[in-house]
PDB file of C-alpha atoms in Angstrom:
ATOM      1  CA  MET A 184     175.363  71.971 128.888  1.00 37.00           C
ATOM      2  CA  ASN A 185     174.207  69.485 132.316  1.00 45.00           C
ATOM      3  CA  ASP A 186     172.844  66.610 130.655  1.00 49.00           C
ATOM      4  CA  ARG A 187     171.232  65.941 133.719  1.00 53.00           C
ATOM      5  CA  TYR A 188     168.370  69.055 133.342  1.00 56.00           C
ATOM      6  CA  TYR A 189     165.847  68.688 130.098  1.00 59.00           C
ATOM      7  CA  ASN A 190     167.104  69.820 126.966  1.00 63.00           C
ATOM      8  CA  GLU A 191     164.057  70.979 124.161  1.00 63.00           C
ATOM      9  CA  SER A 192     165.662  68.746 121.908  1.00 65.00           C
ATOM     10  CA  TYR A 193     164.845  65.834 124.108  1.00 65.00           C
ATOM     11  CA  ILE A 194     161.403  65.527 122.577  1.00 69.00           C
ATOM     12  CA  LYS A 195     161.829  64.060 119.681  1.00 66.00           C
ATOM     13  CA  TYR A 196     162.850  60.911 121.790  1.00 62.00           C
ATOM     14  CA  GLY A 197     159.321  61.655 122.831  1.00 62.00           C
ATOM     15  CA  PHE A 198     160.318  62.805 126.365  1.00 61.00           C
ATOM     16  CA  VAL A 199     159.006  65.790 128.038  1.00 57.00           C
ATOM     17  CA  SER A 200     160.224  67.892 131.073  1.00 56.00           C
ATOM     18  CA  ASN A 201     158.016  67.937 134.604  1.00 52.00           C
ATOM     19  CA  LEU A 202     158.078  70.005 137.700  1.00 46.00           C
ATOM     20  CA  CYS A 203     160.307  68.118 139.796  1.00 47.00           C
ATOM     21  CA  ASP A 204     164.259  69.872 139.930  1.00 48.00           C
ATOM     22  CA  PRO A 205     166.210  68.209 138.249  1.00 55.00           C
ATOM     23  CA  PRO A 206     162.960  66.600 136.555  1.00 60.00           C
ATOM     24  CA  PRO A 207     162.808  63.040 135.401  1.00 70.00           C
ATOM     25  CA  PRO A 208     162.147  62.276 131.949  1.00 75.00           C
ATOM     26  CA  LEU A 209     158.496  61.093 131.343  1.00 74.00           C
ATOM     27  CA  CYS A 210     157.882  58.934 127.938  1.00 79.00           C
ATOM     28  CA  VAL A 211     155.180  60.442 126.254  1.00 76.00           C
ATOM     29  CA  ILE A 212     154.553  57.020 124.241  1.00 79.00           C
ATOM     30  CA  CYS A 213     154.649  54.796 127.540  1.00 77.00           C
ATOM     31  CA  ASN A 214     154.057  56.884 129.878  1.00 69.00           C
ATOM     32  CA  GLN A 215     157.024  55.723 131.814  1.00 74.00           C
ATOM     33  CA  THR A 216     159.463  58.070 134.171  1.00 73.00           C
ATOM     34  CA  LEU A 217     163.018  57.253 134.016  1.00 77.00           C
ATOM     35  CA  SER A 218     165.369  57.756 137.037  1.00 75.00           C
ATOM     36  CA  LYS A 219     167.117  61.155 136.864  1.00 73.00           C
ATOM     37  CA  SER A 220     170.073  59.896 135.929  1.00 75.00           C
ATOM     38  CA  SER A 221     169.053  59.239 132.491  1.00 74.00           C
ATOM     39  CA  MET A 222     168.585  62.366 131.318  1.00 74.00           C
ATOM     40  CA  LYS A 223     170.869  62.060 128.721  1.00 79.00           C
ATOM     41  CA  SER A 224     170.773  62.236 125.287  1.00 81.00           C
ATOM     42  CA  PRO A 225     172.069  58.520 124.652  1.00 84.00           C
ATOM     43  CA  LEU A 226     170.059  57.126 126.996  1.00 86.00           C
ATOM     44  CA  LEU A 227     166.722  58.546 126.112  1.00 85.00           C
ATOM     45  CA  HIS A 228     167.867  57.642 122.372  1.00 85.00           C
ATOM     46  CA  ARG A 229     168.137  54.010 123.458  1.00 87.00           C
ATOM     47  CA  HIS A 230     164.872  53.976 125.467  1.00 86.00           C
ATOM     48  CA  PHE A 231     163.425  55.461 122.454  1.00 87.00           C
ATOM     49  CA  VAL A 232     165.369  52.723 119.787  1.00 87.00           C
ATOM     50  CA  THR A 233     164.407  49.859 122.131  1.00 88.00           C
ATOM     51  CA  ASN A 234     161.066  50.685 122.797  1.00 87.00           C
ATOM     52  CA  HIS A 235     159.392  52.784 120.261  1.00 85.00           C
ATOM     53  CA  GLY A 236     161.430  52.256 116.945  1.00 86.00           C
ATOM     54  CA  GLU A 237     158.380  52.342 114.986  1.00 87.00           C
ATOM     55  CA  PHE A 238     157.769  56.009 115.772  1.00 85.00           C
ATOM     56  CA  LYS A 239     161.553  56.589 114.625  1.00 83.00           C
ATOM     57  CA  ASP A 240     160.441  58.856 111.326  1.00 85.00           C
ATOM     58  CA  LYS A 241     157.683  60.870 113.349  1.00 83.00           C
ATOM     59  CA  PRO A 242     158.224  64.588 113.530  1.00 83.00           C
ATOM     60  CA  ALA A 243     158.572  66.397 117.196  1.00 79.00           C
ATOM     61  CA  GLU A 244     155.288  67.816 116.691  1.00 78.00           C
ATOM     62  CA  PHE A 245     153.696  64.425 116.722  1.00 79.00           C
ATOM     63  CA  PHE A 246     155.790  63.767 120.918  1.00 78.00           C
ATOM     64  CA  LYS A 247     154.376  67.388 121.337  1.00 74.00           C
ATOM     65  CA  SER A 248     150.784  66.691 121.248  1.00 67.00           C
ATOM     66  CA  LYS A 249     150.719  63.268 122.579  1.00 71.00           C
ATOM     67  CA  PRO A 250     149.637  64.478 126.209  1.00 71.00           C
ATOM     68  CA  GLU A 251     147.037  66.747 125.016  1.00 71.00           C
ATOM     69  CA  ASN A 252     145.731  63.916 123.002  1.00 73.00           C
ATOM     70  CA  VAL A 253     146.265  61.658 125.956  1.00 75.00           C
ATOM     71  CA  ALA A 254     144.516  64.215 128.239  1.00 78.00           C
ATOM     72  CA  LEU A 255     141.551  64.742 125.543  1.00 78.00           C
ATOM     73  CA  GLU A 256     141.140  61.306 125.490  1.00 79.00           C
ATOM     74  CA  THR A 257     140.901  60.948 129.490  1.00 83.00           C
ATOM     75  CA  SER A 258     138.242  63.448 129.310  1.00 85.00           C
ATOM     76  CA  TYR A 259     136.414  61.509 126.814  1.00 86.00           C
ATOM     77  CA  GLU A 260     136.354  58.606 129.004  1.00 86.00           C
ATOM     78  CA  LEU A 261     135.359  60.186 132.178  1.00 87.00           C
ATOM     79  CA  VAL A 262     132.456  62.083 130.478  1.00 86.00           C
ATOM     80  CA  SER A 263     131.189  59.222 129.511  1.00 86.00           C
ATOM     81  CA  LEU A 264     131.270  57.195 132.772  1.00 87.00           C
ATOM     82  CA  ALA A 265     129.286  60.133 134.117  1.00 85.00           C
ATOM     83  CA  ALA A 266     127.147  60.125 131.724  1.00 83.00           C
ATOM     84  CA  LYS A 267     126.273  56.031 131.741  1.00 82.00           C
ATOM     85  CA  ASN A 268     125.681  56.824 135.333  1.00 85.00           C
ATOM     86  CA  GLN A 269     123.136  59.829 134.892  1.00 79.00           C
ATOM     87  CA  ALA A 270     125.462  62.172 136.226  1.00 83.00           C
ATOM     88  CA  SER A 271     124.921  65.867 136.020  1.00 82.00           C
ATOM     89  CA  TYR A 272     127.264  67.681 133.916  1.00 80.00           C
ATOM     90  CA  THR A 273     129.212  69.311 136.644  1.00 86.00           C
ATOM     91  CA  ALA A 274     129.540  65.848 138.495  1.00 87.00           C
ATOM     92  CA  VAL A 275     133.193  65.597 136.675  1.00 86.00           C
ATOM     93  CA  GLU A 276     134.376  68.809 137.891  1.00 86.00           C
ATOM     94  CA  SER A 277     133.165  68.865 140.770  1.00 88.00           C
ATOM     95  CA  LEU A 278     133.528  65.160 142.064  1.00 87.00           C
ATOM     96  CA  VAL A 279     135.283  62.846 139.724  1.00 86.00           C
ATOM     97  CA  VAL A 280     138.457  65.117 138.486  1.00 86.00           C
ATOM     98  CA  PRO A 281     139.235  66.519 142.292  1.00 88.00           C
ATOM     99  CA  GLY A 282     138.689  63.126 143.468  1.00 88.00           C
ATOM    100  CA  ALA A 283     141.593  61.674 140.757  1.00 85.00           C
ATOM    101  CA  LEU A 284     144.029  64.633 141.804  1.00 87.00           C
ATOM    102  CA  ILE A 285     143.336  63.602 145.755  1.00 89.00           C
ATOM    103  CA  THR A 286     144.189  60.125 144.575  1.00 87.00           C
ATOM    104  CA  THR A 287     147.100  60.973 142.781  1.00 83.00           C
ATOM    105  CA  HIS A 288     148.455  63.406 145.492  1.00 83.00           C
ATOM    106  CA  LYS A 289     148.342  61.109 148.255  1.00 86.00           C
ATOM    107  CA  MET A 290     149.299  57.299 146.338  1.00 84.00           C
ATOM    108  CA  LEU A 291     151.520  58.485 143.249  1.00 78.00           C
ATOM    109  CA  ASP A 292     153.470  61.169 142.364  1.00 73.00           C
ATOM    110  CA  LYS A 293     153.694  65.366 141.407  1.00 73.00           C
ATOM    111  CA  ILE A 294     154.073  64.019 137.682  1.00 68.00           C
ATOM    112  CA  SER A 295     150.765  61.979 138.226  1.00 73.00           C
ATOM    113  CA  GLU A 296     149.099  65.031 139.660  1.00 75.00           C
ATOM    114  CA  ASN A 297     150.122  67.439 137.022  1.00 74.00           C
ATOM    115  CA  ALA A 298     149.216  65.025 134.219  1.00 75.00           C
ATOM    116  CA  MET A 299     145.937  65.088 135.832  1.00 79.00           C
ATOM    117  CA  LYS A 300     145.391  68.777 136.151  1.00 79.00           C
ATOM    118  CA  ALA A 301     145.433  68.785 132.481  1.00 76.00           C
ATOM    119  CA  ILE A 302     142.269  67.620 131.990  1.00 83.00           C
ATOM    120  CA  VAL A 303     139.484  69.454 130.975  1.00 76.00           C
ATOM    121  CA  SER A 304     136.460  69.434 133.123  1.00 80.00           C
ATOM    122  CA  ALA A 305     134.153  72.880 133.035  1.00 82.00           C
ATOM    123  CA  ASP A 306     130.340  71.518 132.976  1.00 81.00           C
ATOM    124  CA  THR A 307     130.482  73.044 129.306  1.00 84.00           C
ATOM    125  CA  THR A 308     132.992  70.970 128.129  1.00 84.00           C
ATOM    126  CA  VAL A 309     131.151  67.924 129.466  1.00 86.00           C
ATOM    127  CA  ARG A 310     127.984  68.943 128.060  1.00 85.00           C
ATOM    128  CA  ARG A 311     129.539  69.681 124.270  1.00 86.00           C
ATOM    129  CA  ARG A 312     131.202  66.334 124.257  1.00 86.00           C
ATOM    130  CA  ILE A 313     128.114  64.447 125.684  1.00 85.00           C
ATOM    131  CA  HIS A 314     126.429  65.828 122.486  1.00 85.00           C
ATOM    132  CA  ASP A 315     129.434  64.822 120.297  1.00 87.00           C
ATOM    133  CA  MET A 316     129.553  61.740 121.568  1.00 85.00           C
ATOM    134  CA  ALA A 317     125.705  61.502 120.946  1.00 82.00           C
ATOM    135  CA  LYS A 318     126.093  62.398 118.017  1.00 85.00           C
ATOM    136  CA  ASP A 319     129.242  59.882 116.823  1.00 85.00           C
ATOM    137  CA  VAL A 320     126.842  57.143 118.119  1.00 80.00           C
ATOM    138  CA  VAL A 321     124.140  57.926 115.734  1.00 80.00           C
ATOM    139  CA  GLU A 322     126.114  58.319 112.951  1.00 84.00           C
ATOM    140  CA  GLN A 323     127.825  54.917 113.610  1.00 80.00           C
ATOM    141  CA  ILE A 324     124.521  53.131 113.785  1.00 80.00           C
ATOM    142  CA  THR A 325     123.360  55.198 110.791  1.00 80.00           C
ATOM    143  CA  GLU A 326     126.500  53.706 109.025  1.00 79.00           C
ATOM    144  CA  ASN A 327     126.024  49.973 110.218  1.00 77.00           C
ATOM    145  CA  ILE A 328     122.461  49.770 109.186  1.00 78.00           C
ATOM    146  CA  LYS A 329     123.084  50.659 105.713  1.00 77.00           C
ATOM    147  CA  PHE A 330     124.855  47.560 105.329  1.00 73.00           C
ATOM    148  CA  ASP A 331     121.186  45.630 106.548  1.00 68.00           C
ATOM    149  CA  GLU A 332     118.712  45.723 104.190  1.00 68.00           C
ATOM    150  CA  LYS A 333     116.123  44.944 107.197  1.00 78.00           C
ATOM    151  CA  PHE A 334     115.889  46.817 110.449  1.00 84.00           C
ATOM    152  CA  ALA A 335     113.134  47.130 113.158  1.00 86.00           C
ATOM    153  CA  ILE A 336     112.555  50.568 115.171  1.00 86.00           C
ATOM    154  CA  GLN A 337     110.528  50.875 118.066  1.00 87.00           C
ATOM    155  CA  ILE A 338     109.052  53.529 119.721  1.00 85.00           C
ATOM    156  CA  TYR A 339     108.668  54.071 123.796  1.00 81.00           C
ATOM    157  CA  GLU A 340     107.186  56.243 125.556  1.00 79.00           C
ATOM    158  CA  SER A 341     108.370  56.732 129.301  1.00 77.00           C
ATOM    159  CA  VAL A 342     108.284  58.674 132.510  1.00 73.00           C
ATOM    160  CA  ALA A 343     111.415  60.426 134.072  1.00 64.00           C
ATOM    161  CA  LEU A 344     111.906  61.040 137.588  1.00 60.00           C
ATOM    162  CA  SER A 345     110.886  64.224 137.382  1.00 64.00           C
ATOM    163  CA  ASP A 346     107.527  63.057 136.088  1.00 69.00           C
ATOM    164  CA  GLU A 347     108.360  64.309 132.832  1.00 75.00           C
ATOM    165  CA  ALA A 348     107.370  62.127 129.314  1.00 79.00           C
ATOM    166  CA  GLU A 349     110.008  61.221 127.069  1.00 82.00           C
ATOM    167  CA  LEU A 350     110.114  59.733 123.760  1.00 84.00           C
ATOM    168  CA  PHE A 351     112.882  56.844 123.366  1.00 84.00           C
ATOM    169  CA  VAL A 352     113.414  55.203 119.889  1.00 85.00           C
ATOM    170  CA  TYR A 353     114.894  51.914 119.896  1.00 87.00           C
ATOM    171  CA  ILE A 354     116.475  50.054 116.508  1.00 86.00           C
ATOM    172  CA  ARG A 355     117.049  46.615 115.901  1.00 87.00           C
ATOM    173  CA  TYR A 356     119.675  45.386 113.301  1.00 84.00           C
ATOM    174  CA  PHE A 357     122.075  43.103 112.243  1.00 81.00           C
ATOM    175  CA  GLY A 358     125.704  44.269 113.033  1.00 75.00           C
ATOM    176  CA  VAL A 359     127.803  43.295 110.534  1.00 70.00           C
ATOM    177  CA  LYS A 360     130.901  43.779 112.426  1.00 69.00           C
ATOM    178  CA  LYS A 361     129.356  42.064 115.186  1.00 69.00           C
ATOM    179  CA  GLY A 362     128.321  39.112 113.615  1.00 75.00           C
ATOM    180  CA  ALA A 363     124.683  39.336 115.580  1.00 82.00           C
ATOM    181  CA  ILE A 364     121.784  41.060 116.043  1.00 86.00           C
ATOM    182  CA  VAL A 365     122.327  44.395 117.882  1.00 84.00           C
ATOM    183  CA  ASP A 366     119.827  46.510 120.242  1.00 86.00           C
ATOM    184  CA  GLU A 367     120.502  50.398 120.337  1.00 83.00           C
ATOM    185  CA  ILE A 368     119.023  53.298 121.606  1.00 80.00           C
ATOM    186  CA  LEU A 369     118.241  55.544 118.373  1.00 79.00           C
ATOM    187  CA  GLY A 370     117.341  58.860 120.483  1.00 77.00           C
ATOM    188  CA  CYS A 371     115.627  59.912 123.209  1.00 78.00           C
ATOM    189  CA  LYS A 372     113.254  63.184 123.378  1.00 80.00           C
ATOM    190  CA  GLN A 373     111.584  64.753 126.144  1.00 79.00           C
ATOM    191  CA  LEU A 374     107.360  65.067 125.029  1.00 76.00           C
ATOM    192  CA  PRO A 375     105.566  68.403 125.196  1.00 74.00           C
ATOM    193  CA  GLU A 376     103.581  69.363 128.454  1.00 62.00           C
ATOM    194  CA  GLU A 377     100.386  67.471 126.834  1.00 53.00           C
ATOM    195  CA  LYS A 378     101.801  63.964 126.853  1.00 50.00           C
ATOM    196  CA  ILE A 379     101.000  61.730 124.215  1.00 51.00           C
ATOM    197  CA  PHE A 380     100.314  58.005 125.483  1.00 52.00           C
ATOM    198  CA  LEU A 381     101.648  56.066 123.105  1.00 51.00           C
ATOM    199  CA  LYS A 382     103.327  53.281 125.253  1.00 49.00           C
ATOM    200  CA  SER A 383     104.760  51.044 122.814  1.00 48.00           C
ATOM    201  CA  LEU A 384     104.923  51.011 118.772  1.00 49.00           C
ATOM    202  CA  THR A 385     107.215  49.400 116.576  1.00 49.00           C
ATOM    203  CA  ILE A 386     107.596  49.773 113.201  1.00 49.00           C
ATOM    204  CA  LEU A 387     109.378  47.090 111.127  1.00 49.00           C
TER     205      LEU A 387
END
């Protein structure tokens, strides 16, 4: 067997194959690409033991899922960025990821470009992940205020760019983990056509 070519057993050292021929070994833990001449069991094992000894007892499935987990985490971060900038659900698929692909293709390498293609960016996925993140934020806030006996809720009506009335609910409480007063948006909902002009209402 030629050690310069990828062998499935290399996954136990945290290395996966790429599309080059012969493919350089890519460490899924630190994302470092070694030289093609390093495609030998002893050299890969040395990198693994020297840099990632804490993972020596992990099964092969742990390393196989690593690239997928990184792609998933990246996808959520891109969705979060789009949501914070009030971009449409299609922005990640039509602009962000294509832009990243162009950048990696022009400035980096084929390996980085192929890794970028693993990011799921369909508008339905973006919509679902935004909802998942919003639900998670509410759950975190709910969990945090359980440690504080007092909190304040403010209900405020605003008008969106589309001239539709929206109801915002803000909450203020003492964040135990941060050790300070925390202000959060607890929720936002579009009001019916018969607008309710609450303006501002604080509940203590």
